[in-house]
Each structure stands twice: as structure tokens, then as C-alpha cells.
Amino acid sequence: MNYETAYKFLIDQTVINEENPDALLMRLQQGKPPVPGQITSILLALKVVFEGLKDATVVDKELAYVLYQLSIKSQQLFAAGRRVGVEWPPLLKEDLLRIAIATESIFSGKWQNLH
């Protein structure tokens, strides 16, 4: 996966519309878990973006918004689903935390361990 592919993939994960029913935020909003391998692909894309930006001094506004949505909005949707009785997969909370840590790494310029 190259930077451009990773960038587009991350954007696609935050689009909430019927044309993209498997986007992470769309699935969480509907009370559905991620599709198999989706979190792994997101983490890989975040690592690729990190590598592409580790020496950058600024981050594109669109990318910053996407990173915000993946790290914060996903956790908000998880919590909202839990409040209405959605039974999420056991490791989803930890997976969303890994996404947030990877996002933080992009902003800090230092990759953090995702364990």
C-alpha cells in the first residue's frame, strides 16, 4: 500500500452514505461491527500515512479531519451503540484505541507501540 492509496482508504472509512455501506463509521453508526480485516487494514493505512508524514511539519486539513473522525468519532459511535444495547465484538474497544494511538503517532511524528 502506498501513501495515496492509504490516504484514500482512510477517507473512505469515514464517509457515511449508502454508496459506502462498509465504511467503518457507517457500520458503527448502524450498530454493526467492522468487517473482518477492516481494523487491520485501517492500522496498516495509518502506518503508511505515518511513514509518509513523519518528517512533515504540517498535515493536510482533510487528512486531519479524517484522523479526528477515526480516532474520536469512532469511539463516540462505539459508546453510543453500547448505551442502546449494541453488543460489540469483545476486542473492538481496544481496536479503536489502537486507531487513536496510531493517529496520535502521526501527529507526534513518533510511532507508538499499539499493543
C-alpha positions as YAML, in Angstrom:
chain: A
units: angstrom
residues:
- id: 1
  name: MET
  ca: [0.00, 0.00, 0.00]
- id: 2
  name: ASN
  ca: [1.41, 3.39, -0.94]
- id: 3
  name: TYR
  ca: [0.67, 6.76, 0.66]
- id: 4
  name: GLU
  ca: [-2.01, 7.82, -1.85]
- id: 5
  name: THR
  ca: [-3.85, 4.50, -1.54]
- id: 6
  name: ALA
  ca: [-3.67, 4.65, 2.27]
- id: 7
  name: TYR
  ca: [-4.89, 8.26, 2.30]
- id: 8
  name: LYS
  ca: [-7.89, 7.42, 0.09]
- id: 9
  name: PHE
  ca: [-8.66, 4.27, 2.07]
- id: 10
  name: LEU
  ca: [-8.77, 6.25, 5.33]
- id: 11
  name: ILE
  ca: [-11.05, 8.86, 3.77]
- id: 12
  name: ASP
  ca: [-13.35, 6.10, 2.54]
- id: 13
  name: GLN
  ca: [-13.62, 4.70, 6.08]
- id: 14
  name: THR
  ca: [-15.18, 7.94, 7.30]
- id: 15
  name: VAL
  ca: [-17.72, 8.52, 4.53]
- id: 16
  name: ILE
  ca: [-21.24, 7.95, 5.83]
- id: 17
  name: ASN
  ca: [-23.57, 7.28, 2.91]
- id: 18
  name: GLU
  ca: [-25.35, 4.42, 1.17]
- id: 19
  name: GLU
  ca: [-22.68, 4.26, -1.54]
- id: 20
  name: ASN
  ca: [-20.12, 3.11, 1.01]
- id: 21
  name: PRO
  ca: [-22.01, 0.73, 3.35]
- id: 22
  name: ASP
  ca: [-18.84, -0.91, 4.69]
- id: 23
  name: ALA
  ca: [-17.13, 2.30, 5.82]
- id: 24
  name: LEU
  ca: [-16.10, 1.93, 9.45]
- id: 25
  name: LEU
  ca: [-18.07, 4.95, 10.67]
- id: 26
  name: MET
  ca: [-21.15, 3.88, 8.68]
- id: 27
  name: ARG
  ca: [-21.07, 0.40, 10.22]
- id: 28
  name: LEU
  ca: [-20.55, 1.74, 13.74]
- id: 29
  name: GLN
  ca: [-23.38, 4.24, 13.29]
- id: 30
  name: GLN
  ca: [-25.65, 1.34, 12.28]
- id: 31
  name: GLY
  ca: [-24.59, -0.73, 15.30]
- id: 32
  name: LYS
  ca: [-22.66, -3.19, 13.12]
- id: 33
  name: PRO
  ca: [-19.13, -4.41, 13.82]
- id: 34
  name: PRO
  ca: [-16.31, -3.78, 11.35]
- id: 35
  name: VAL
  ca: [-16.00, -6.26, 8.50]
- id: 36
  name: PRO
  ca: [-13.27, -8.89, 9.02]
- id: 37
  name: GLY
  ca: [-9.83, -7.40, 8.45]
- id: 38
  name: GLN
  ca: [-11.10, -3.82, 8.37]
- id: 39
  name: ILE
  ca: [-9.35, -2.67, 11.54]
- id: 40
  name: THR
  ca: [-6.10, -4.33, 10.44]
- id: 41
  name: SER
  ca: [-6.34, -2.53, 7.08]
- id: 42
  name: ILE
  ca: [-7.01, 0.78, 8.80]
- id: 43
  name: LEU
  ca: [-4.00, 0.32, 11.09]
- id: 44
  name: LEU
  ca: [-1.82, -0.57, 8.10]
- id: 45
  name: ALA
  ca: [-3.02, 2.53, 6.25]
- id: 46
  name: LEU
  ca: [-2.31, 4.68, 9.31]
- id: 47
  name: LYS
  ca: [1.23, 3.26, 9.49]
- id: 48
  name: VAL
  ca: [1.75, 4.05, 5.78]
- id: 49
  name: VAL
  ca: [0.47, 7.61, 6.31]
- id: 50
  name: PHE
  ca: [2.73, 7.94, 9.36]
- id: 51
  name: GLU
  ca: [5.75, 6.89, 7.29]
- id: 52
  name: GLY
  ca: [4.78, 9.34, 4.56]
- id: 53
  name: LEU
  ca: [4.41, 12.23, 7.00]
- id: 54
  name: LYS
  ca: [6.96, 11.54, 9.72]
- id: 55
  name: ASP
  ca: [9.20, 14.41, 8.59]
- id: 56
  name: ALA
  ca: [6.33, 16.75, 7.66]
- id: 57
  name: THR
  ca: [5.72, 19.92, 9.66]
- id: 58
  name: VAL
  ca: [2.09, 20.34, 8.56]
- id: 59
  name: VAL
  ca: [-0.81, 17.98, 7.93]
- id: 60
  name: ASP
  ca: [-3.42, 18.46, 5.24]
- id: 61
  name: LYS
  ca: [-6.71, 19.75, 6.70]
- id: 62
  name: GLU
  ca: [-8.76, 16.96, 5.07]
- id: 63
  name: LEU
  ca: [-6.43, 14.32, 6.49]
- id: 64
  name: ALA
  ca: [-6.54, 15.92, 9.93]
- id: 65
  name: TYR
  ca: [-10.34, 15.74, 9.86]
- id: 66
  name: VAL
  ca: [-10.26, 12.09, 8.76]
- id: 67
  name: LEU
  ca: [-7.83, 11.25, 11.56]
- id: 68
  name: TYR
  ca: [-10.07, 13.04, 14.05]
- id: 69
  name: GLN
  ca: [-13.07, 11.06, 12.86]
- id: 70
  name: LEU
  ca: [-11.26, 7.74, 13.01]
- id: 71
  name: SER
  ca: [-9.89, 8.36, 16.49]
- id: 72
  name: ILE
  ca: [-12.69, 10.31, 18.20]
- id: 73
  name: LYS
  ca: [-15.90, 9.82, 16.22]
- id: 74
  name: SER
  ca: [-15.43, 6.04, 16.09]
- id: 75
  name: GLN
  ca: [-15.17, 5.90, 19.89]
- id: 76
  name: GLN
  ca: [-18.23, 8.15, 20.24]
- id: 77
  name: LEU
  ca: [-20.24, 5.85, 17.96]
- id: 78
  name: PHE
  ca: [-18.99, 2.82, 19.91]
- id: 79
  name: ALA
  ca: [-20.14, 4.41, 23.19]
- id: 80
  name: ALA
  ca: [-23.50, 5.44, 21.71]
- id: 81
  name: GLY
  ca: [-24.06, 1.90, 20.48]
- id: 82
  name: ARG
  ca: [-23.20, 0.48, 23.86]
- id: 83
  name: ARG
  ca: [-25.70, 2.84, 25.53]
- id: 84
  name: VAL
  ca: [-28.52, 1.48, 23.36]
- id: 85
  name: GLY
  ca: [-27.55, -2.14, 23.92]
- id: 86
  name: VAL
  ca: [-25.36, -2.98, 20.94]
- id: 87
  name: GLU
  ca: [-23.17, -5.97, 21.76]
- id: 88
  name: TRP
  ca: [-19.88, -5.11, 20.10]
- id: 89
  name: PRO
  ca: [-17.15, -7.69, 19.46]
- id: 90
  name: PRO
  ca: [-15.01, -8.18, 22.58]
- id: 91
  name: LEU
  ca: [-11.86, -6.52, 21.21]
- id: 92
  name: LEU
  ca: [-13.46, -3.62, 19.32]
- id: 93
  name: LYS
  ca: [-12.86, -1.11, 22.13]
- id: 94
  name: GLU
  ca: [-9.15, -1.98, 22.17]
- id: 95
  name: ASP
  ca: [-9.01, -1.84, 18.36]
- id: 96
  name: LEU
  ca: [-10.47, 1.67, 18.38]
- id: 97
  name: LEU
  ca: [-7.89, 2.66, 20.98]
- id: 98
  name: ARG
  ca: [-5.15, 1.33, 18.68]
- id: 99
  name: ILE
  ca: [-6.53, 3.54, 15.90]
- id: 100
  name: ALA
  ca: [-6.39, 6.53, 18.26]
- id: 101
  name: ILE
  ca: [-2.80, 5.72, 19.25]
- id: 102
  name: ALA
  ca: [-1.76, 5.38, 15.60]
- id: 103
  name: THR
  ca: [-3.43, 8.71, 14.87]
- id: 104
  name: GLU
  ca: [-1.59, 10.33, 17.76]
- id: 105
  name: SER
  ca: [1.63, 8.90, 16.35]
- id: 106
  name: ILE
  ca: [1.00, 10.66, 13.04]
- id: 107
  name: PHE
  ca: [0.63, 13.99, 14.80]
- id: 108
  name: SER
  ca: [3.59, 13.47, 17.14]
- id: 109
  name: GLY
  ca: [5.96, 12.12, 14.49]
- id: 110
  name: LYS
  ca: [6.94, 9.20, 16.74]
- id: 111
  name: TRP
  ca: [5.34, 5.78, 16.23]
- id: 112
  name: GLN
  ca: [3.92, 4.36, 19.44]
- id: 113
  name: ASN
  ca: [3.55, 0.70, 20.27]
- id: 114
  name: LEU
  ca: [-0.04, -0.40, 19.52]
- id: 115
  name: HIS
  ca: [-0.19, -3.32, 21.96]
...
